[in-house]
CSV table of C-alpha atoms and ligand atoms in Angstrom, one decimal:
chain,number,residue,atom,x,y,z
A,1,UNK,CA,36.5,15.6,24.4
A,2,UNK,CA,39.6,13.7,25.9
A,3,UNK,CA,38.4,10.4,27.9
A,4,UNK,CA,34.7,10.6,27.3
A,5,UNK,CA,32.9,8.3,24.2
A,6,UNK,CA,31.0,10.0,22.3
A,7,UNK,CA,27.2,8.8,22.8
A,8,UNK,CA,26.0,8.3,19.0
A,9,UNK,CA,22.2,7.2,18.8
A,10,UNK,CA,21.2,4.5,16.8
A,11,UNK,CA,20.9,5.3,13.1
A,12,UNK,CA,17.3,3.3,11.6
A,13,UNK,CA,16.9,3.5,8.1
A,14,UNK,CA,14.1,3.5,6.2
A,15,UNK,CA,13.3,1.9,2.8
A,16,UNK,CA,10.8,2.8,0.6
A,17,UNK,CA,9.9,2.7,-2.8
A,18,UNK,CA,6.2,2.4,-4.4
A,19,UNK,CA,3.1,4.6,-3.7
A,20,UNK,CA,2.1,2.2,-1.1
A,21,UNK,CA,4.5,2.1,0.9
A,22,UNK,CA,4.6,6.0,1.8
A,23,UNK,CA,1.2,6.1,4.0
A,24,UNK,CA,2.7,2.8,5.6
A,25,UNK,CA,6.0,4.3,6.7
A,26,UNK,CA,4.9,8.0,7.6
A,27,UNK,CA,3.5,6.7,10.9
A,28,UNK,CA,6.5,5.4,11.8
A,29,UNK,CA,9.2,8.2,11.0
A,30,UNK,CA,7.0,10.1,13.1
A,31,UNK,CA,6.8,8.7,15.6
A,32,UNK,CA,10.5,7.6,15.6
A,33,UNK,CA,10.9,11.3,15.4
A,34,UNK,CA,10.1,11.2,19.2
A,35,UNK,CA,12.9,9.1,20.1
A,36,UNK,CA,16.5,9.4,20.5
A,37,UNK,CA,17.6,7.8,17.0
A,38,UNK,CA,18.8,9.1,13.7
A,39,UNK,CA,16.5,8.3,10.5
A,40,UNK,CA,17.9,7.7,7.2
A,41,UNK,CA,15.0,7.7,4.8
A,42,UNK,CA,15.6,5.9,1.7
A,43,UNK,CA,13.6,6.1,-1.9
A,44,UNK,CA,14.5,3.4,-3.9
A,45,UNK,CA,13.0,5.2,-7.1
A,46,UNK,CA,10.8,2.4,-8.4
A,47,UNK,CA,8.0,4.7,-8.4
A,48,UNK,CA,9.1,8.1,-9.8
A,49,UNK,CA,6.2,10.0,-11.6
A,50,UNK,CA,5.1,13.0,-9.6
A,51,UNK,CA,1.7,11.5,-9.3
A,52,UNK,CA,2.9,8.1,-7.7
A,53,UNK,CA,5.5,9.3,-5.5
A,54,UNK,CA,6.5,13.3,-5.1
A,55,UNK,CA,2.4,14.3,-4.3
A,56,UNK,CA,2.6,11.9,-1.2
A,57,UNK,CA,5.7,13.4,0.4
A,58,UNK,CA,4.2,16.8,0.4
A,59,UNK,CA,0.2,15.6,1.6
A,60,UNK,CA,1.7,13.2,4.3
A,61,UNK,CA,4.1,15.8,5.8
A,62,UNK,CA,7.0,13.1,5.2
A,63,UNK,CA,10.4,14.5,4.9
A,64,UNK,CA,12.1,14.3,1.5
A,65,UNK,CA,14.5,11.2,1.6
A,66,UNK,CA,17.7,11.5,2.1
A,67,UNK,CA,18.7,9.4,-0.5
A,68,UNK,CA,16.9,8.2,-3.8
A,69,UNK,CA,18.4,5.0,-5.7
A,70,UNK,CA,16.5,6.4,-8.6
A,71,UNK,CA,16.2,2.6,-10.5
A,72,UNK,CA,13.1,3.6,-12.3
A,73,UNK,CA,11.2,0.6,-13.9
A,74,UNK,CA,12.5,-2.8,-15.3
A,75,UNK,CA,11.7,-6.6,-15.6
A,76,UNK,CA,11.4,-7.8,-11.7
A,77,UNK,CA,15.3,-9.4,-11.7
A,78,UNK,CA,16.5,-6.1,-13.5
A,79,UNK,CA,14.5,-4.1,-10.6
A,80,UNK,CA,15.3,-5.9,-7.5
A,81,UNK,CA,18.7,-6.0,-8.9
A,82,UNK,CA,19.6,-2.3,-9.2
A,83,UNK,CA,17.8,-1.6,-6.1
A,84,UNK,CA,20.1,-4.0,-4.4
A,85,UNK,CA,23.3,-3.2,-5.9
A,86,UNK,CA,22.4,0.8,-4.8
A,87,UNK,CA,21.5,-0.4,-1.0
A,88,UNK,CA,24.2,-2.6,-0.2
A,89,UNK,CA,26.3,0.4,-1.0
A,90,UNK,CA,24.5,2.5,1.1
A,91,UNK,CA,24.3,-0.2,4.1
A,92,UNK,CA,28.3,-0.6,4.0
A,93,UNK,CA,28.6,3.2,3.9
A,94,UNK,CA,26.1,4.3,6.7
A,95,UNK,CA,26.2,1.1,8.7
A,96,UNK,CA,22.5,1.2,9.9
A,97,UNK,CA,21.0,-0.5,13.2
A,98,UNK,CA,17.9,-1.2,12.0
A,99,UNK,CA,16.7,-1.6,8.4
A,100,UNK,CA,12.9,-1.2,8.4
A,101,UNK,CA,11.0,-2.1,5.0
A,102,UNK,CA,7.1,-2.0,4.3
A,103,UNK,CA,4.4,-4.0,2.8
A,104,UNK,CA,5.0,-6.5,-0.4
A,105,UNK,CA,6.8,-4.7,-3.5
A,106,UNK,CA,10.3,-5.4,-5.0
A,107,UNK,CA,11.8,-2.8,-2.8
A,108,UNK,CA,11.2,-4.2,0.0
A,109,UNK,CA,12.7,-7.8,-0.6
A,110,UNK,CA,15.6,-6.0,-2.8
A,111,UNK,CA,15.9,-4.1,1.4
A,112,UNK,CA,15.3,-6.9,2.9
A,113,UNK,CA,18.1,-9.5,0.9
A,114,UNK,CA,20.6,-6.8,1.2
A,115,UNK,CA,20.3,-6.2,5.0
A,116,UNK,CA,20.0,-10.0,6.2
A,117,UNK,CA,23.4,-10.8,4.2
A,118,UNK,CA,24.9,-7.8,5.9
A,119,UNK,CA,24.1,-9.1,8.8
A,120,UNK,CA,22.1,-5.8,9.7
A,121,UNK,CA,18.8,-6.8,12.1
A,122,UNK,CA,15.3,-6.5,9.7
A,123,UNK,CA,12.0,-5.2,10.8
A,124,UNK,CA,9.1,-6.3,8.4
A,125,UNK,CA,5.8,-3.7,8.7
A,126,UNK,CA,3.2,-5.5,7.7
A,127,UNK,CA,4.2,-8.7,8.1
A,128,UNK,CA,2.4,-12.3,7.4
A,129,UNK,CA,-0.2,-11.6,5.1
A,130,UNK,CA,-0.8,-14.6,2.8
A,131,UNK,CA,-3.0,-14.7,-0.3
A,132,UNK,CA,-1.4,-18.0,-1.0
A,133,UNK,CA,-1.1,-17.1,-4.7
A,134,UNK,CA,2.6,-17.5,-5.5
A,135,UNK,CA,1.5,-16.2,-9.1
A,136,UNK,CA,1.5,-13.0,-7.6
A,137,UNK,CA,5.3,-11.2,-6.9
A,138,UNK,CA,3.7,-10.2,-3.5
A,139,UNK,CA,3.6,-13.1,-2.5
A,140,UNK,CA,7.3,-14.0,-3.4
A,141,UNK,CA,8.4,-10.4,-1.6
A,142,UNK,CA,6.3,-11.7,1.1
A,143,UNK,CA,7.6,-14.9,2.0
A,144,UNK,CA,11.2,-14.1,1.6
A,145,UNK,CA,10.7,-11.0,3.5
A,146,UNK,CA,9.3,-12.6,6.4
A,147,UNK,CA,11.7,-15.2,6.6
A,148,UNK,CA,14.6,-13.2,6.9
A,149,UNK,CA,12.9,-10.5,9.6
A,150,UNK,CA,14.0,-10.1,12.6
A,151,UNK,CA,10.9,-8.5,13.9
A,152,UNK,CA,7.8,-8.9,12.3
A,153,UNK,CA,4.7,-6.3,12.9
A,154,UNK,CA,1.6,-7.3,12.0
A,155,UNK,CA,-1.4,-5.5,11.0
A,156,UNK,CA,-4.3,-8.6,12.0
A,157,UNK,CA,-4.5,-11.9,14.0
A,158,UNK,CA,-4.5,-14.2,10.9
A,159,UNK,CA,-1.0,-12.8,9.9
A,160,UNK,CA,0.5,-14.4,13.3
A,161,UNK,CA,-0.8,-17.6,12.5
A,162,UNK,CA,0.8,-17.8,9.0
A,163,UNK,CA,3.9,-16.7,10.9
A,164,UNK,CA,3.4,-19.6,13.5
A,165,UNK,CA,3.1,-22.2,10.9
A,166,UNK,CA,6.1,-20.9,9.6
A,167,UNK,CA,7.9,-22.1,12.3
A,168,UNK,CA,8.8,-18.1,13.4
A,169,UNK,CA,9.5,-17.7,16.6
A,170,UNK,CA,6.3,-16.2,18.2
A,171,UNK,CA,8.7,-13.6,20.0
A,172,UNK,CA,9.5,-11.8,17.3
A,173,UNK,CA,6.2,-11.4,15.9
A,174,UNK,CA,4.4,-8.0,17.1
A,175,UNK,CA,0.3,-7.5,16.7
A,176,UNK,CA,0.7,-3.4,15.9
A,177,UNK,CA,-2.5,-2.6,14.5
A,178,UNK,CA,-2.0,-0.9,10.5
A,179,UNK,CA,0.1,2.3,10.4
A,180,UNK,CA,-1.4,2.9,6.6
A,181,UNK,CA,-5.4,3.4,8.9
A,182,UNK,CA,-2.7,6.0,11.3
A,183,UNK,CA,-2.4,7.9,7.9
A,184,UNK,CA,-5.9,7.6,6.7
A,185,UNK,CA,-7.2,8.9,10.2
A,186,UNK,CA,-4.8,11.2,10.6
A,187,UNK,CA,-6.4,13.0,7.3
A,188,UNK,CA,-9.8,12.1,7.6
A,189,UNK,CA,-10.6,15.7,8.1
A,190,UNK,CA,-8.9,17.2,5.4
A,191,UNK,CA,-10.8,15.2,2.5
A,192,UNK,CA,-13.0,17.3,0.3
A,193,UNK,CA,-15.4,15.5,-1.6
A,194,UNK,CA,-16.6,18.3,-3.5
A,195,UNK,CA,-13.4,19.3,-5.3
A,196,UNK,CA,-11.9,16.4,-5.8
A,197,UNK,CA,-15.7,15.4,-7.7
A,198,UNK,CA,-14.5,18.7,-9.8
A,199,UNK,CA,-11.0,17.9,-10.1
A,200,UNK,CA,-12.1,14.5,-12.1
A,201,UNK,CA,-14.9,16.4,-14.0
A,202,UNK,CA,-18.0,14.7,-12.0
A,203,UNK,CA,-21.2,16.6,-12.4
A,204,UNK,CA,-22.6,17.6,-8.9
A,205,UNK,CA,-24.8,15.0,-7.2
A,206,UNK,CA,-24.4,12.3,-9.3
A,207,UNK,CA,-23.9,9.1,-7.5
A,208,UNK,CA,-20.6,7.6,-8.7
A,209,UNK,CA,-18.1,4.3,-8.3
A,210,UNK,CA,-14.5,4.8,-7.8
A,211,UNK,CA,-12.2,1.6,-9.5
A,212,UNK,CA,-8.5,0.9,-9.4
A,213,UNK,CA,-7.1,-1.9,-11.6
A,214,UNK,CA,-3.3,-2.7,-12.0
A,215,UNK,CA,-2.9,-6.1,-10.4
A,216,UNK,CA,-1.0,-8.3,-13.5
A,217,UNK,CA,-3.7,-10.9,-13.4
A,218,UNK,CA,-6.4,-7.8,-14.7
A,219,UNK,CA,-4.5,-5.5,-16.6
A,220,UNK,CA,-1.1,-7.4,-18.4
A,221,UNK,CA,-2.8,-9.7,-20.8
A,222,UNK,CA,-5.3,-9.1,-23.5
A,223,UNK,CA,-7.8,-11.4,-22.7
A,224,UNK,CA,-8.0,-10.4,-19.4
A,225,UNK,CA,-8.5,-6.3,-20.4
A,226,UNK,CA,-11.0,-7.3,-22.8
A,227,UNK,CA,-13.1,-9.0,-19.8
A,228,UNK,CA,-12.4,-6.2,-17.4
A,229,UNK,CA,-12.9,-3.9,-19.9
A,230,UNK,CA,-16.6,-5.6,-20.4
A,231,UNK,CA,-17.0,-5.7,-16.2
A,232,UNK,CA,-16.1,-2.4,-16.1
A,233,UNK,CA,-19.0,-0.8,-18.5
A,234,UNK,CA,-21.5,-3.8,-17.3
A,235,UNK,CA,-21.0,-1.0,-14.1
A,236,UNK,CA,-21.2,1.6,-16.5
A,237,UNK,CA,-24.4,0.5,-17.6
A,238,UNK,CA,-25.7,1.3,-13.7
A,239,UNK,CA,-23.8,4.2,-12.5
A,240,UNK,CA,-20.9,6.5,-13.1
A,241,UNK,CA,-17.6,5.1,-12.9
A,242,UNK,CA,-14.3,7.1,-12.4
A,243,UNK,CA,-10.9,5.6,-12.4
A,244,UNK,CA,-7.3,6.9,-11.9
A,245,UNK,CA,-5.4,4.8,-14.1
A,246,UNK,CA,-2.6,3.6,-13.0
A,247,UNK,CA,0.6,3.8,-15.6
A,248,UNK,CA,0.6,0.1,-15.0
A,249,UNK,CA,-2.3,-1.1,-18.0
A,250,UNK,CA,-3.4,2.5,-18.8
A,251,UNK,CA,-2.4,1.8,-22.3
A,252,UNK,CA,-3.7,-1.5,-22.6
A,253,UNK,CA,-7.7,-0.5,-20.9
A,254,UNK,CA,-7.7,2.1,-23.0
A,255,UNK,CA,-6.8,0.5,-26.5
A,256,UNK,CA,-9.4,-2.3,-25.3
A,257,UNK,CA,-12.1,0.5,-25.5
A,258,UNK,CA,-12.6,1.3,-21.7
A,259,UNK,CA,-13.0,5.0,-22.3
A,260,UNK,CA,-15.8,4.2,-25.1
A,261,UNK,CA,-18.6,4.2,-22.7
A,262,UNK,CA,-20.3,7.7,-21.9
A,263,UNK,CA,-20.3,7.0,-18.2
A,264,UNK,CA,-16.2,6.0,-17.5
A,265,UNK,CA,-15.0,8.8,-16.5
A,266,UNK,CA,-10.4,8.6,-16.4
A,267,UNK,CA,-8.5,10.3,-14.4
A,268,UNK,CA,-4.9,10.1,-13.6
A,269,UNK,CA,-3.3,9.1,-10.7
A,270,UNK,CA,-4.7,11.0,-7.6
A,271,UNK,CA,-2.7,12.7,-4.8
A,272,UNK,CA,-3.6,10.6,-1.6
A,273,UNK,CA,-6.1,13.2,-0.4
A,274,UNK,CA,-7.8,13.5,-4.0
A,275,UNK,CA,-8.2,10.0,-3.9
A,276,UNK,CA,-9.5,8.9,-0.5
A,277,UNK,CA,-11.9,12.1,-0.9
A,278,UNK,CA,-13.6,10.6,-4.0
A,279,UNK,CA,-13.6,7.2,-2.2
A,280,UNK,CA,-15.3,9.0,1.0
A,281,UNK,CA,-18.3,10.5,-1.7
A,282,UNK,CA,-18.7,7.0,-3.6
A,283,UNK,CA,-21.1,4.2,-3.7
A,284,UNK,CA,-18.6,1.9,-3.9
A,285,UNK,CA,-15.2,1.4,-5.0
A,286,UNK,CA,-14.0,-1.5,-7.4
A,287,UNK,CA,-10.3,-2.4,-6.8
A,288,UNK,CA,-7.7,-4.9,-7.0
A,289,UNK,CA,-5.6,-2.7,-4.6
A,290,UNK,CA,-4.3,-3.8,-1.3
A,291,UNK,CA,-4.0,-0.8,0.2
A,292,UNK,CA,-7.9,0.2,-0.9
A,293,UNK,CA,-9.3,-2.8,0.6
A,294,UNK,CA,-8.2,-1.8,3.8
A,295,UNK,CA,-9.2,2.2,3.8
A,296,UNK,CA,-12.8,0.9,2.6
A,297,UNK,CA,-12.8,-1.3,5.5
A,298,UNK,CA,-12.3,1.6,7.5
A,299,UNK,CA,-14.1,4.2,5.9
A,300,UNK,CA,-17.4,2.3,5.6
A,301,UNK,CA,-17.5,2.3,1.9
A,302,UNK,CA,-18.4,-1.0,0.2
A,303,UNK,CA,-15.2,-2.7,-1.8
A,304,UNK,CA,-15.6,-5.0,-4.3
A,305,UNK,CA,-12.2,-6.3,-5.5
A,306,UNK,CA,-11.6,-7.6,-8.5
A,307,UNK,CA,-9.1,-10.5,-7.2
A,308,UNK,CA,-9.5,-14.5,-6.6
A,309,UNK,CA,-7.7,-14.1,-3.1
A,310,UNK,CA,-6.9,-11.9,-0.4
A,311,UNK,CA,-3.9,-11.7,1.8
A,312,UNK,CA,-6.1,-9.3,4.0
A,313,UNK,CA,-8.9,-11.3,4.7
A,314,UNK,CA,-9.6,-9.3,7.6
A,315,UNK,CA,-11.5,-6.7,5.8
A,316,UNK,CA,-13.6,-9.1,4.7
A,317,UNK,CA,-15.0,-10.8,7.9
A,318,UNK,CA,-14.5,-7.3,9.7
A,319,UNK,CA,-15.1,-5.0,7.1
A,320,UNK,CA,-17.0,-4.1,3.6
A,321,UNK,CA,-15.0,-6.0,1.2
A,322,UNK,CA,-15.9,-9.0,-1.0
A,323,UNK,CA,-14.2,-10.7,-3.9
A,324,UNK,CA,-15.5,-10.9,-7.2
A,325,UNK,CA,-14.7,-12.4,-10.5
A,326,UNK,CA,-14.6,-9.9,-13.7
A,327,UNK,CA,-18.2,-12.2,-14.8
A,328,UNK,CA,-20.0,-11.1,-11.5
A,329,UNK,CA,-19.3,-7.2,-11.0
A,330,UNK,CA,-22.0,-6.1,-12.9
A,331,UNK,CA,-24.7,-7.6,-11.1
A,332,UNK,CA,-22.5,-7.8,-7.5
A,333,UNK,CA,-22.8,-3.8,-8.0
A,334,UNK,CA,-26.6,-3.7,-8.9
A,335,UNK,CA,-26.6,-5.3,-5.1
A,336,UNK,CA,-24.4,-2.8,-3.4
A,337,UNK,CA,-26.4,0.0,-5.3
A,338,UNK,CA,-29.5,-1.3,-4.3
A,339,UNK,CA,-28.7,-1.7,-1.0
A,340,UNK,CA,-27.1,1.6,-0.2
A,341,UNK,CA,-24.1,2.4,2.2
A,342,UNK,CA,-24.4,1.4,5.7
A,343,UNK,CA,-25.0,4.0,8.3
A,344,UNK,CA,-21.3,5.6,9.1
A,345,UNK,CA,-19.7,4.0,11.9
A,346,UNK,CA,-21.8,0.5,12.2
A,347,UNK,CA,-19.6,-1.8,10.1
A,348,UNK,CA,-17.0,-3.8,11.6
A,349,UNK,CA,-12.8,-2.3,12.2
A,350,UNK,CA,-10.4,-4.6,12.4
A,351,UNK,CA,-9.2,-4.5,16.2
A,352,UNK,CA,-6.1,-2.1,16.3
A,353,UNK,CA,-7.0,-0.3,13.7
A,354,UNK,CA,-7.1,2.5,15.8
A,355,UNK,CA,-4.3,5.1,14.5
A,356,UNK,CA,-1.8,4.2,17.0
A,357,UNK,CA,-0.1,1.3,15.2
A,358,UNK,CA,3.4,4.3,14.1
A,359,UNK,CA,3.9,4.2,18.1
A,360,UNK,CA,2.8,0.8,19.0
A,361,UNK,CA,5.5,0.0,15.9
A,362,UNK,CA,8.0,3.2,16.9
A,363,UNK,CA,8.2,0.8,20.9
A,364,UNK,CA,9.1,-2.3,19.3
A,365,UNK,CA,11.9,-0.7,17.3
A,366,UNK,CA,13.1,1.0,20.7
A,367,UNK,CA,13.1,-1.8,22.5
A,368,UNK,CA,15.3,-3.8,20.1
A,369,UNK,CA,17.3,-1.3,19.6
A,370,UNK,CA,18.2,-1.0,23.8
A,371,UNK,CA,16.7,2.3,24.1
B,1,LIG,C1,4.1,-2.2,-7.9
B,1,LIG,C2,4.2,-3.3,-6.9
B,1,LIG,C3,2.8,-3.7,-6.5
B,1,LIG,C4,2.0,-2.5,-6.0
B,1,LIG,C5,2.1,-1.4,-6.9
B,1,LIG,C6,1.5,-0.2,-6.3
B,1,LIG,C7,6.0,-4.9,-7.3
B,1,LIG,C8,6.4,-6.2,-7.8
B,1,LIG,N1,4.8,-4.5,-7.5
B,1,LIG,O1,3.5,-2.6,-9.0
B,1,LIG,O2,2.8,-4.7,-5.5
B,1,LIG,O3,0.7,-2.9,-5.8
B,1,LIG,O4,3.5,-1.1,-7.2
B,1,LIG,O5,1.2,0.8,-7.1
B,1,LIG,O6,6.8,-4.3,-6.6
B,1,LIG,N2,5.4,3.2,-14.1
B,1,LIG,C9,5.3,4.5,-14.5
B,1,LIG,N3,5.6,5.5,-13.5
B,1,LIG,C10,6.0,5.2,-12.3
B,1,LIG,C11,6.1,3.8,-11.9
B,1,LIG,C12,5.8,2.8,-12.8
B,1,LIG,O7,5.0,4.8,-15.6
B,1,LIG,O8,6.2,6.1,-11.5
B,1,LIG,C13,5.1,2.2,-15.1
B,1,LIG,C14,6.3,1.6,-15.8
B,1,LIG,O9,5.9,1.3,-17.1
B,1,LIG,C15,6.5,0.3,-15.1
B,1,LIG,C16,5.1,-0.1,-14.7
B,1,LIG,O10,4.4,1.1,-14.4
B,1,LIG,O11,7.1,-0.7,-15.9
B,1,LIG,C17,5.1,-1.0,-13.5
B,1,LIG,O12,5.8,-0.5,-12.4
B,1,LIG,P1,6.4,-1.4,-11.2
B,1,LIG,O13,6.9,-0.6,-10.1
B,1,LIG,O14,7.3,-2.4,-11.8
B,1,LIG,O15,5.2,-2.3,-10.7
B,1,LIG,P2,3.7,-1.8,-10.4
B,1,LIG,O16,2.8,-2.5,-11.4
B,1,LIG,O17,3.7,-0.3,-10.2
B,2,LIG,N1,-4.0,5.9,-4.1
B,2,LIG,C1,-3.9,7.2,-4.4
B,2,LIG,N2,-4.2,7.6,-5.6
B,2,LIG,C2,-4.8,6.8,-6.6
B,2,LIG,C3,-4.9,5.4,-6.2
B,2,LIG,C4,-4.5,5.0,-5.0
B,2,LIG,O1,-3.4,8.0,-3.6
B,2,LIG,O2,-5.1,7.3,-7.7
B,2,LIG,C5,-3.6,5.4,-2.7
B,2,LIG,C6,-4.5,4.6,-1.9
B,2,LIG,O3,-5.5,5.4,-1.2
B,2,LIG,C7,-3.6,3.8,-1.0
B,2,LIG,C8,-2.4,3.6,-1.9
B,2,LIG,O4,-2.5,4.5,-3.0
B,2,LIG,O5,-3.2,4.6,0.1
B,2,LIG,C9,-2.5,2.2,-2.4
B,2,LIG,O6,-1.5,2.0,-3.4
B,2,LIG,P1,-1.7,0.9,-4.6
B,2,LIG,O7,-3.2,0.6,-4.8
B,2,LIG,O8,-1.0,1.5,-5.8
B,2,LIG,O9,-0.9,-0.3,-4.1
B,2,LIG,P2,-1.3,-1.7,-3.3
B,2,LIG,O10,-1.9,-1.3,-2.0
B,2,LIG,O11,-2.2,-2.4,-4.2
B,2,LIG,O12,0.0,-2.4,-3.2
């Protein structure tokens, strides 16, 4: 065409890394998908077993990205590192408009370091949660993150106000609702309690707990396996408990013993459908996930987590969660057993929480983008 420009959309790339951040950022390619832009999604490769990545690309519909880093695992400077070295190449090369990165892990500060000193305008899903715990690398990836956003979406009230006395401009910060509960409704439907009870080897009927561990502050040092490890069959003692280990602490939990108790069932990692089914048929659930606490919270399934903080204290005042030290599971649990699970749909959602947050999230993006 001779006198004409050539109209070329704007080009959003995604990055993504770690089994969390997939049922954050599905939401949002679809309904991205909608608009007149080009998507590049990007894996960085932190997480790479089939279990912890490939399985929730084919249960979440998300397309296959179109480039994987392929970094792997490594001390947190080695990680961030390669993960940055690959992106900036890819961010010179491709030139994206809009770099969008999810939740807390290395990835997404590696994405967000390399597009704020290319000068490439950020947009942090998830932003503002605090557990105020700088112990934890979440909070790290957190407060960099955030500072260096351009737009920052946020899944609860208490994240703006961390954001305001942040001193961030309060028109760059975006109430969305959460785009990982747009996910977990989305699916509802599809979750079969009874075989995922036979996938892990459950007999029929049973009542059962479902636990995740693989925070640092449980799982990397000794003393604190051997006291989760005692928590854990002090639950044991009162009901079945199944846990997907995470490859994070799977050795260490099991050479403290954690399997020698009739009633701990392990499992590897689930799918995502596998695991929110066995989480729909429990009890209760024991975690020191962030992700988890939030799809209790939803799901109306009492959450104990295992943690001295929470950066999402919203499902605790509107939701089922409570925290709990390793010395008080046991009898924490004996309460949530004895009291049973609440009726479904009479505990508390977090407002927003409504499945919408991908296109509530999907307008923001289009309006800084000029569309
Ligand atoms: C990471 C995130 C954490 C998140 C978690 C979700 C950071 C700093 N941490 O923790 O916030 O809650 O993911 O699951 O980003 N490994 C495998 N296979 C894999 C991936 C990891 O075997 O596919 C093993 C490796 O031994 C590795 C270890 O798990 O060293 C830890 O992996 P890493 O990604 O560094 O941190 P996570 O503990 O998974
Ligand atoms: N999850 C899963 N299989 C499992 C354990 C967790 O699919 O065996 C899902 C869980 O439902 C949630 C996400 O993984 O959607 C949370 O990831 P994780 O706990 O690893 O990370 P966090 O949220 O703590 O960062």
């Amino acid at each position: 065409m001779t006198g004409m420009t050539e109209h070329v959309q704007p080009l959003v790339m995604h990055v993504t890394g770690a089994r969390p951040n997939f049922p954050k950022a599905a939401p949002v390619l679809a309904a991205l998908a909608d608009l007149p832009v080009r998507q590049l999604l990007v894996h960085t490769g932190q997480h790479y077993d089939e279990r912890m990545s490939e399985v929730f690309f084919r249960q979440l519909g998300l397309p296959a990205p179109d480039v994987n880093l392929g970094v792997g695992s490594g001390p947190h400077g080695a990680q961030t590192a390669a993960i940055m070295v690959g992106l900036e190449e890819l961010v010179l090369e491709r030139r994206p408009d809009l770099v969008v990165v999810y939740g807390d892990v290395n990835s997404t500060v590696a994405a967000a370091l390399v597009a704020a000193k290319l000068q490439i305008p950020l947009a942090h899903v998830e932003a503002g949660l605090r557990s105020f715990d700088l112990t934890m690398p979440e909070e790290i990836n957190r407060l960099v993150t955030d500072r260096l956003a351009d737009l920052l979406l946020v899944t609860s009230p208490d994240a703006i106000a961390h954001l305001g006395n942040e001193g961030v401009d309060p028109d760059r910060i975006h109430l969305v609702g959460n785009p990982m509960i747009d996910t977990l409704l989305r699916h509802l439907d599809e979750l079969d309690v009874d075989s995922a009870r036979t996938l892990v080897g459950l007999p029929p009927e049973e009542p059962y707990v479902v636990a995740t561990l693989h925070r640092p502050g449980n799982v990397d040092d000794p003393a604190d396996v051997a006291e989760l490890v005692a928590a854990v069959h002090g639950v044991a003692d009162q009901v079945r408990i199944v846990i997907p280990l995470h490859p994070r602490g799977r050795e260490r939990l099991q050479a403290a013993g954690l399997l020698d108790h009739e009633r701990v069932l392990a499992a590897e990692p689930l799918g995502y459908l596998e695991f929110l089914a066995l989480v729909q048929g429990s009890v209760g659930v024991v975690t020191d996930s962030g992700g988890v606490q939030e799809e209790t919270t939803v799901m109306g399934v009492p959450c104990l987590t295992l943690r001295p903080s929470t950066e999402r204290p919203v499902t605790i005042t509107h939701g089922t969660n409570r925290l709990v030290t390793r010395a008080q599971l046991p009898a924490v649990m004996a309460e949530v057993l004895s009291a049973g699970r609440a009726a479904p749909g009479t505990t508390p959602v977090p407002p927003l929480w409504d499945g919408q947050a991908g296109p509530r999230i999907a307008a923001v993006l289009a309006r800084h983008l000029g569309l």
